[in-house]
PDB file of C-alpha atoms in Angstrom:
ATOM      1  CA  UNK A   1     102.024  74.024  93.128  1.00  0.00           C
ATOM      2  CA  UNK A   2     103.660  70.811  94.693  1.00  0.00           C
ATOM      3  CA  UNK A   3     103.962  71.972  98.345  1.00  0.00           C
ATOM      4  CA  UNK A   4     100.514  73.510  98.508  1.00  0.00           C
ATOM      5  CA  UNK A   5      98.506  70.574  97.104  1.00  0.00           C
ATOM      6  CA  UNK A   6     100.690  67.568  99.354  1.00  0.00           C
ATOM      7  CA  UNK A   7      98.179  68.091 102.149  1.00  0.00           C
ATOM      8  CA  UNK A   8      95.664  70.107 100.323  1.00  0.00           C
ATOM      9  CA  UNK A   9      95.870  73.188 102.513  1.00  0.00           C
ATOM     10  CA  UNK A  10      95.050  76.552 101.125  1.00  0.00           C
ATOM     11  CA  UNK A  11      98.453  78.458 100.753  1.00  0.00           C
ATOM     12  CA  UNK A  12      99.181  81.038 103.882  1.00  0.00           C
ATOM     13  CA  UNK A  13      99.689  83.588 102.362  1.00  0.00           C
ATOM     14  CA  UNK A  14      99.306  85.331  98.585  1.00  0.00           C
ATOM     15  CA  UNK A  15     102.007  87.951  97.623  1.00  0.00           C
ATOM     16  CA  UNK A  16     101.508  90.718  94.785  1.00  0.00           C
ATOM     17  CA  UNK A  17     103.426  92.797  92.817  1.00  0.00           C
ATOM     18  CA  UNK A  18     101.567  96.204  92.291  1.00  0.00           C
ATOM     19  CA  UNK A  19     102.102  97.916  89.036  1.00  0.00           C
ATOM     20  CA  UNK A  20     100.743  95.682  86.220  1.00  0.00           C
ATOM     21  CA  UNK A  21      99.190  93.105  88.624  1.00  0.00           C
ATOM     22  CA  UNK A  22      96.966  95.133  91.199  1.00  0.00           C
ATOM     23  CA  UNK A  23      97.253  98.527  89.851  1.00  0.00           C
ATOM     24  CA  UNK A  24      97.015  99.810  85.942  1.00  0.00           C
ATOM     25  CA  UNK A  25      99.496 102.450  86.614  1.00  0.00           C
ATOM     26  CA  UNK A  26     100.613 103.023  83.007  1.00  0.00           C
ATOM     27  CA  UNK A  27      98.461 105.700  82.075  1.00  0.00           C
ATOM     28  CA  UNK A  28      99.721 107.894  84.816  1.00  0.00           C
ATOM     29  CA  UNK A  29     103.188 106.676  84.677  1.00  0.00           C
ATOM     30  CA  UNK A  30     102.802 107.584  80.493  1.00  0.00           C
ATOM     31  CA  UNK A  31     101.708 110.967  81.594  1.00  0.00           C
ATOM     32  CA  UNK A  32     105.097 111.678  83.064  1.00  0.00           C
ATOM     33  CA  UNK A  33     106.953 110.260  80.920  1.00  0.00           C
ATOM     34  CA  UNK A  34     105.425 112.628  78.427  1.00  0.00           C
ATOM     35  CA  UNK A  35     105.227 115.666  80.688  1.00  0.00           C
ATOM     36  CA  UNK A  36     109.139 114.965  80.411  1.00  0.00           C
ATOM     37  CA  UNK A  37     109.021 114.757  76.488  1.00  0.00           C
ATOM     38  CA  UNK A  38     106.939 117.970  76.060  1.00  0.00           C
ATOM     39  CA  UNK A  39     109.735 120.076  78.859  1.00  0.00           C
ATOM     40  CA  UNK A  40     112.206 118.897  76.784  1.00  0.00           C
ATOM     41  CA  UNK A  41     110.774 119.359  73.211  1.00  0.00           C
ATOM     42  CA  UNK A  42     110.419 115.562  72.389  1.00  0.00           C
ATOM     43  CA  UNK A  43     107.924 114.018  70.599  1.00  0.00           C
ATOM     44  CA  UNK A  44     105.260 112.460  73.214  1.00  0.00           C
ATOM     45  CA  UNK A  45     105.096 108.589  73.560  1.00  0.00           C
ATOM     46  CA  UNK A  46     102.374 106.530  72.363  1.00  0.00           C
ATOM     47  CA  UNK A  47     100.457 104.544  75.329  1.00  0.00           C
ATOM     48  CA  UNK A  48     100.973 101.529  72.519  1.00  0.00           C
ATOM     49  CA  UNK A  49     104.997 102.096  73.315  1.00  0.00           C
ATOM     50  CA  UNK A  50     105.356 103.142  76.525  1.00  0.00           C
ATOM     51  CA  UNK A  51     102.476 100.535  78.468  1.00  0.00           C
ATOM     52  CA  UNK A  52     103.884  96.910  77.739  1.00  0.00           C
ATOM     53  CA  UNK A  53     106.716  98.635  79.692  1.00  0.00           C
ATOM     54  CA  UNK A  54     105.325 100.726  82.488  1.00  0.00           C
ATOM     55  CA  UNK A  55     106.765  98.623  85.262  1.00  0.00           C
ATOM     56  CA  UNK A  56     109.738  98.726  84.079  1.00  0.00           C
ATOM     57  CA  UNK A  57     110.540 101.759  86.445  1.00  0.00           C
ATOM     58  CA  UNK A  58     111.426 105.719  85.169  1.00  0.00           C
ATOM     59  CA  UNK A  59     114.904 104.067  83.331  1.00  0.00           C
ATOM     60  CA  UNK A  60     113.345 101.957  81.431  1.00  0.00           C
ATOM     61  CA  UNK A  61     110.473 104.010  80.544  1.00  0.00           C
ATOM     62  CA  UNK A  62     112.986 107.339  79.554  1.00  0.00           C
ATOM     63  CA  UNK A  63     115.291 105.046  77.553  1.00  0.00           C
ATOM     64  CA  UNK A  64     112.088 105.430  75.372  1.00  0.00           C
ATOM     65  CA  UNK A  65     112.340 108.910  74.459  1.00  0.00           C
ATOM     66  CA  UNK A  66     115.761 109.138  75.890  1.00  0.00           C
ATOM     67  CA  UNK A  67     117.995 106.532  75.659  1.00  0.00           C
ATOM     68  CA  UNK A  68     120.953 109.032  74.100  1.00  0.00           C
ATOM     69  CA  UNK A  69     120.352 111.523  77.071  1.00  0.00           C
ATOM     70  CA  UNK A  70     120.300 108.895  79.580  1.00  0.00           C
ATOM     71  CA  UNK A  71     123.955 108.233  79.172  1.00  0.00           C
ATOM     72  CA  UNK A  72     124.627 111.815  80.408  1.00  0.00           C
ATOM     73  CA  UNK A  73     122.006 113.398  82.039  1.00  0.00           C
ATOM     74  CA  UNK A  74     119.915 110.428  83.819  1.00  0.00           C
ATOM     75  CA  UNK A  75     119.804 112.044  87.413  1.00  0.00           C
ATOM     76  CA  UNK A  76     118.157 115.191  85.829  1.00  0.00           C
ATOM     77  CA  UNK A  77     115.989 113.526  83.910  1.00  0.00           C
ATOM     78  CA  UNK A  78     114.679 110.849  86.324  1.00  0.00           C
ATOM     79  CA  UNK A  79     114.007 113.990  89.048  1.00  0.00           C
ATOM     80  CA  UNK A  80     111.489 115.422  86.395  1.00  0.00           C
ATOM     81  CA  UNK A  81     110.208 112.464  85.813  1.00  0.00           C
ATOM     82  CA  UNK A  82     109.269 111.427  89.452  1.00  0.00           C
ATOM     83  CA  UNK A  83     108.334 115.321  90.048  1.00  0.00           C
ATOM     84  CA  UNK A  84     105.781 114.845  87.388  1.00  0.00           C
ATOM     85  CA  UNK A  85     104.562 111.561  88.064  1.00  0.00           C
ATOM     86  CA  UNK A  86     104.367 112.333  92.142  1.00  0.00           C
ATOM     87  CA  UNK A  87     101.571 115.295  90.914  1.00  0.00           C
ATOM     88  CA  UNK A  88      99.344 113.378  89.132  1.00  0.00           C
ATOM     89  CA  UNK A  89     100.105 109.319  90.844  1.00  0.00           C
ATOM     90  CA  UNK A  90      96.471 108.852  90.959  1.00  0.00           C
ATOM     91  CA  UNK A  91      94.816 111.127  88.095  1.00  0.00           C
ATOM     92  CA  UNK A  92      93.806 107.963  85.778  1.00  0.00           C
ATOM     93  CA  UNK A  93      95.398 104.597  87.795  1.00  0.00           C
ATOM     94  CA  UNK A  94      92.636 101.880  88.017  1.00  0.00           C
ATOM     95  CA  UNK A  95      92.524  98.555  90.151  1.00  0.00           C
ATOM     96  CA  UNK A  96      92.316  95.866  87.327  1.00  0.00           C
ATOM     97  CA  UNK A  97      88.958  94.545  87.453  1.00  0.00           C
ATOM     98  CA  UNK A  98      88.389  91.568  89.508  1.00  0.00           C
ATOM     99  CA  UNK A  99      90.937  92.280  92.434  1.00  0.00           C
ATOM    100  CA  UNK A 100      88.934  93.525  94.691  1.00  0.00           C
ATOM    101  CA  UNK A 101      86.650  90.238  94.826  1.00  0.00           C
ATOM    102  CA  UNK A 102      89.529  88.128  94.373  1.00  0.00           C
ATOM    103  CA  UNK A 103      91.019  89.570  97.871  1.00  0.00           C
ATOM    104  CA  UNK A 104      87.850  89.127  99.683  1.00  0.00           C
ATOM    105  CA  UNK A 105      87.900  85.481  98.625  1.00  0.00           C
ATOM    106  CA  UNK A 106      91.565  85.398 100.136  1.00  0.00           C
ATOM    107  CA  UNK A 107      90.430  87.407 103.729  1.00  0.00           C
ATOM    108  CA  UNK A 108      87.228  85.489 103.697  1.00  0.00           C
ATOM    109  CA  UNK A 109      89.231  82.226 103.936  1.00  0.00           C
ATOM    110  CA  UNK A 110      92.299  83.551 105.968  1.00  0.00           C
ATOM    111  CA  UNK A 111      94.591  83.978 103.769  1.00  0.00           C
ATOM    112  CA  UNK A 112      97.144  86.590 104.461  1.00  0.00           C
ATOM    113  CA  UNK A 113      98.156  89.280 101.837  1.00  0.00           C
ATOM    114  CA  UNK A 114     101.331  91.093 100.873  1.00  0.00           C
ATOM    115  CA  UNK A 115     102.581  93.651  98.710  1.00  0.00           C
ATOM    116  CA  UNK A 116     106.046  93.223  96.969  1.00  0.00           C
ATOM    117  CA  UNK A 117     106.890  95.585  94.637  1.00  0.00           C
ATOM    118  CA  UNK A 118     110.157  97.699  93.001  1.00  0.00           C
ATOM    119  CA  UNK A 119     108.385 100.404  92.940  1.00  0.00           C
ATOM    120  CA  UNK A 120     110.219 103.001  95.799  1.00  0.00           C
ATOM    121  CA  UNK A 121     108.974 103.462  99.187  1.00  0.00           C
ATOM    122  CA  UNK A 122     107.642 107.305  99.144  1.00  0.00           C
ATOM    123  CA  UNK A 123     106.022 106.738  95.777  1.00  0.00           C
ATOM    124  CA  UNK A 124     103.699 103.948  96.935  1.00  0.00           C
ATOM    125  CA  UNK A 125     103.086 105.723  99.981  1.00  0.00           C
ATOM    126  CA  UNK A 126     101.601 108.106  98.093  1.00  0.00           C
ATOM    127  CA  UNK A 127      99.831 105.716  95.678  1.00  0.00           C
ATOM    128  CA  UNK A 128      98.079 103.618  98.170  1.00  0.00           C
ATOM    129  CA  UNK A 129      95.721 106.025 100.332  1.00  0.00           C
ATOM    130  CA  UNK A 130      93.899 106.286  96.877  1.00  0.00           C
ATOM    131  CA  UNK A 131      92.619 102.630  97.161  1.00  0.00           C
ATOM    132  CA  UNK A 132      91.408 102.017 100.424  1.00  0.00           C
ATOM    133  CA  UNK A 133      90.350  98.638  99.253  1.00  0.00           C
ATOM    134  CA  UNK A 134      93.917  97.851  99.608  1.00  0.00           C
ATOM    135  CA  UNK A 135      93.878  98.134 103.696  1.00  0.00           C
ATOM    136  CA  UNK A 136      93.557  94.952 103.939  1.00  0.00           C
ATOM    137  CA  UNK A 137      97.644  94.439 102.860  1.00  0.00           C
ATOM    138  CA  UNK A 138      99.233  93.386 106.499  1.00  0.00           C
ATOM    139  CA  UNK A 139     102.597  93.944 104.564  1.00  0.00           C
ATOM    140  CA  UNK A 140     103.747  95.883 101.860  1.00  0.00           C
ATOM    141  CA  UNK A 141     107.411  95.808 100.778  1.00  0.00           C
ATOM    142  CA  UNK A 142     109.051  98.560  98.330  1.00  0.00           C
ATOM    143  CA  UNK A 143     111.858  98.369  96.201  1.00  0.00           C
ATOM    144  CA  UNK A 144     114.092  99.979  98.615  1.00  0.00           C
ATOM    145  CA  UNK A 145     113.150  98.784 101.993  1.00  0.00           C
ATOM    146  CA  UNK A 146     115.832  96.536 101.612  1.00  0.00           C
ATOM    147  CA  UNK A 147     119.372  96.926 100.008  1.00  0.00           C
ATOM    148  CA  UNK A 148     117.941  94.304  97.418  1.00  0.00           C
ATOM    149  CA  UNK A 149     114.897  94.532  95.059  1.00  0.00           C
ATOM    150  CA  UNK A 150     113.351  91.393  92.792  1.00  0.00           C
ATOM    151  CA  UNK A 151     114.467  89.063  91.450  1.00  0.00           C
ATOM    152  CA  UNK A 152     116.541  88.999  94.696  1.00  0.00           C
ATOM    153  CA  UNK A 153     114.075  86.538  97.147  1.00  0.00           C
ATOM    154  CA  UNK A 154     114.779  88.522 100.024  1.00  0.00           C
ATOM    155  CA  UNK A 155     111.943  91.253  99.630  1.00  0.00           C
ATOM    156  CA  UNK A 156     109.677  88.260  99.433  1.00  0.00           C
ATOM    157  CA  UNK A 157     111.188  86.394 102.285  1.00  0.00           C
ATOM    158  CA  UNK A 158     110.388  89.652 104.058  1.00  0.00           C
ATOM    159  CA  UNK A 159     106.953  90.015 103.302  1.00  0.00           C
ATOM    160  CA  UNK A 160     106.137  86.508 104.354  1.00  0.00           C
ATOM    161  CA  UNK A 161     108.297  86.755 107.281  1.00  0.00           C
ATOM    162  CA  UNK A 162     106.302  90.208 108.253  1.00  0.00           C
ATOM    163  CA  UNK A 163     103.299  88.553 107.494  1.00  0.00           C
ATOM    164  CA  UNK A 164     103.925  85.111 109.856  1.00  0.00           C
ATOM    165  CA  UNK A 165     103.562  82.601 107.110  1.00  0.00           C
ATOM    166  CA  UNK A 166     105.964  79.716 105.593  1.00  0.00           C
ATOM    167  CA  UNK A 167     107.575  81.265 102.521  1.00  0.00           C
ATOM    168  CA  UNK A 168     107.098  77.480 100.737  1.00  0.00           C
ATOM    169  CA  UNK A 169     103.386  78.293 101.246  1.00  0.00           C
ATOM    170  CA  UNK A 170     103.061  81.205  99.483  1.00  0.00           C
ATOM    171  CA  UNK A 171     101.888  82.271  96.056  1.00  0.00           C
ATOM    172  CA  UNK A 172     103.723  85.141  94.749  1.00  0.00           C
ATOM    173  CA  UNK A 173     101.609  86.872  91.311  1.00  0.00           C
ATOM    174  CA  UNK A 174     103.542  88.995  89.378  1.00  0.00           C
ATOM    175  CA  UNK A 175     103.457  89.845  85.592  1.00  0.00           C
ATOM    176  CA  UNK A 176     107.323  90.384  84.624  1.00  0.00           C
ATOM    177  CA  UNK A 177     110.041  88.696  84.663  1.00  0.00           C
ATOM    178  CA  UNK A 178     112.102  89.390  87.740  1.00  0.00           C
ATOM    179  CA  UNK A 179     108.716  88.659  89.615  1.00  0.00           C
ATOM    180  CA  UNK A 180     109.050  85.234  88.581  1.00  0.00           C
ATOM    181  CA  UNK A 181     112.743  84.623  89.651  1.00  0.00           C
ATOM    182  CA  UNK A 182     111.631  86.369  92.882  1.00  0.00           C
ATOM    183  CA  UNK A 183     109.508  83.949  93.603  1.00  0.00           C
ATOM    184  CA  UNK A 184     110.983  80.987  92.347  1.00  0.00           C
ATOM    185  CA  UNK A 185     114.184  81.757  94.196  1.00  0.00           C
ATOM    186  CA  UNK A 186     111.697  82.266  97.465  1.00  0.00           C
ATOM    187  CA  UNK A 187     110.937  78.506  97.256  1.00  0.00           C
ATOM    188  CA  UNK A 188     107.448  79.999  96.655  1.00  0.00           C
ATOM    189  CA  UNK A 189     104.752  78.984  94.070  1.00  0.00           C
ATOM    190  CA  UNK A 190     104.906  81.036  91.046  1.00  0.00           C
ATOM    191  CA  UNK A 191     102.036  83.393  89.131  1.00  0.00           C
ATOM    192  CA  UNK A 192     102.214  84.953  85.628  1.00  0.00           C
ATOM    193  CA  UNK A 193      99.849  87.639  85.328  1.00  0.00           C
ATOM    194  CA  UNK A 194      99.516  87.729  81.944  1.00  0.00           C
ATOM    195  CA  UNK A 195      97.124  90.962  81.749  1.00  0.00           C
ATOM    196  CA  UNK A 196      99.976  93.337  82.994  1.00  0.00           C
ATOM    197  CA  UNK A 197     102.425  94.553  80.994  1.00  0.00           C
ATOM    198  CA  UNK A 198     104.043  91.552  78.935  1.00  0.00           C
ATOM    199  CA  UNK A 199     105.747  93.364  75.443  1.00  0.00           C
ATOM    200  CA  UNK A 200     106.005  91.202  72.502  1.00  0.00           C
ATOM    201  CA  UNK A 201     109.927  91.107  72.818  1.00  0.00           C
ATOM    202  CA  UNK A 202     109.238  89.075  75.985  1.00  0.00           C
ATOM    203  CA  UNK A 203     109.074  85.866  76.213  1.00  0.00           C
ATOM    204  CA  UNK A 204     106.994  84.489  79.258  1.00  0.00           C
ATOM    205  CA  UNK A 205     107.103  80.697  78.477  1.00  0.00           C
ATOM    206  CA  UNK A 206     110.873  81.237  79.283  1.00  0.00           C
ATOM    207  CA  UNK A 207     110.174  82.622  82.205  1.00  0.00           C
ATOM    208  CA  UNK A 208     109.270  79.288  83.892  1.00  0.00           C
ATOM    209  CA  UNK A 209     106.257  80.365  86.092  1.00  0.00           C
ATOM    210  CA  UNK A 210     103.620  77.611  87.807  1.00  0.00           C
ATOM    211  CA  UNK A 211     101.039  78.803  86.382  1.00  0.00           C
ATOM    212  CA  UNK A 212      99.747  82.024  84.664  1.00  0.00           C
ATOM    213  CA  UNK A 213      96.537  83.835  84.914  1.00  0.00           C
ATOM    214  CA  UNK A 214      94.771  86.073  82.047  1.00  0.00           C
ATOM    215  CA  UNK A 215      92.020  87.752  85.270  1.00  0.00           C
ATOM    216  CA  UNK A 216      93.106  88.149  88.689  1.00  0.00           C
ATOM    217  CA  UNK A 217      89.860  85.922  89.676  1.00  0.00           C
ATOM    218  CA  UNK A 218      91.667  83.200  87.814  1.00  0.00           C
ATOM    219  CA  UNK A 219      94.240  83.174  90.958  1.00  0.00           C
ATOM    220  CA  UNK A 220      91.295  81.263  92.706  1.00  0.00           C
ATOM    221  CA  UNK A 221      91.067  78.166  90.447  1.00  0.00           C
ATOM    222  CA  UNK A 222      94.771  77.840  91.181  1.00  0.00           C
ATOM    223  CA  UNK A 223      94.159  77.882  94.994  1.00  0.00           C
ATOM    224  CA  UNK A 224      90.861  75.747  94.678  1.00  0.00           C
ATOM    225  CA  UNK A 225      88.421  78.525  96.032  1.00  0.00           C
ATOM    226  CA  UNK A 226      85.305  79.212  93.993  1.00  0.00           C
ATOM    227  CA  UNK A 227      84.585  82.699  92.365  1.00  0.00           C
ATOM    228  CA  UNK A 228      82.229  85.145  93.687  1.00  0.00           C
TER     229      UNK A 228
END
């Protein structure tokens, strides 16, 4: 965190990702994928399997019941996918526990906070409304307001941009990998949330982040606030 601590200045602004960093969207996200198993006569997906990579968008989660199928039928499968996820977005999705104090610690000391995440546009309009604790986000960037998603900076760049604040004074807190290289090609410091959905194929201590949290309240020993 070399450009925050050279004057010892809180950062401007903190950035998040959303699924695996704010949000615990894999049991929903699970859901669908198995709604999709059981409409096609698949076997459903253990949340063991399918969680480590729930933000790994409807590909990635498919490929795990239908990485054959994908090859041809992808566009069909992905529709019933979203169609079932869009009905039940909210049924069982949880803030993680400790985000909610950790961004009154960040408003209470004025520091501005984004939203950055893949996940598309009409699906996290829908998401949101069911956590009004989240009104506080002054920006919140999908993965296709832009013609680029992370690791490309720019939806980053964006957010810091929309929310008035030098991108080199921002903290960006993801938990995969394309969240790091978003940030780290932002020129922004970099953090791991390691209680989102890391599998054990990953390797995070490649991943090169600043630092990496195992509790969201963590984030405020980084930044040099106490916790509530």
């Amino acid at each position: 965190m070399t450009n925050l601590a050279k004057n010892a200045n809180l950062p401007e602004g903190v950035l998040f990702d959303l699924d695996g960093t704010l949000l615990n969207t894999a049991p929903d996200l699970g859901a669908a994928l198995n709604n999709v198993c059981a409409l096609y006569g698949k076997e459903p997906v253990h949340e063991d399997t399918y969680t480590p990579v729930a933000s790994h968008g409807s590909r990635g989660l498919l490929k795990l019941a239908f990485s054959k199928e994908l090859e041809t039928h992808e566009s069909e499968l992905r529709k019933a996918f979203l169609d079932a996820y869009s009905k039940s977005i909210a049924a069982k999705t949880h803030v993680y526990e400790g985000v909610v104090p950790l961004l009154n610690a960040l408003i209470q000391a004025q520091i501005k906070v984004a939203i950055v995440t893949n996940k598309p546009k009409q699906l996290t309009q829908e998401l949101l409304p069911s956590f009004p604790e989240f009104d506080v986000f002054e920006s919140v960037v999908c993965g296709d307001t832009l013609s680029v998603s992370k690791p490309d900076p720019a939806p980053l760049l964006l957010a810091a941009e929309q929310l008035g604040v030098n991108p080199t004074s921002c903290i960006y807190v993801g938990d995969a990998e394309r969240d790091i290289q978003a940030g780290r090609n932002a020129a922004m410091t970099t953090v791991l949330a390691h209680y989102g959905y890391i599998s054990d194929s990953d390797s995070p201590a490649d991943w090169k982040a600043d630092y990496g949290i195992s509790t969201p309240l963590e984030l405020l020993n980084i930044i040099g606030l106490p916790q509530p």
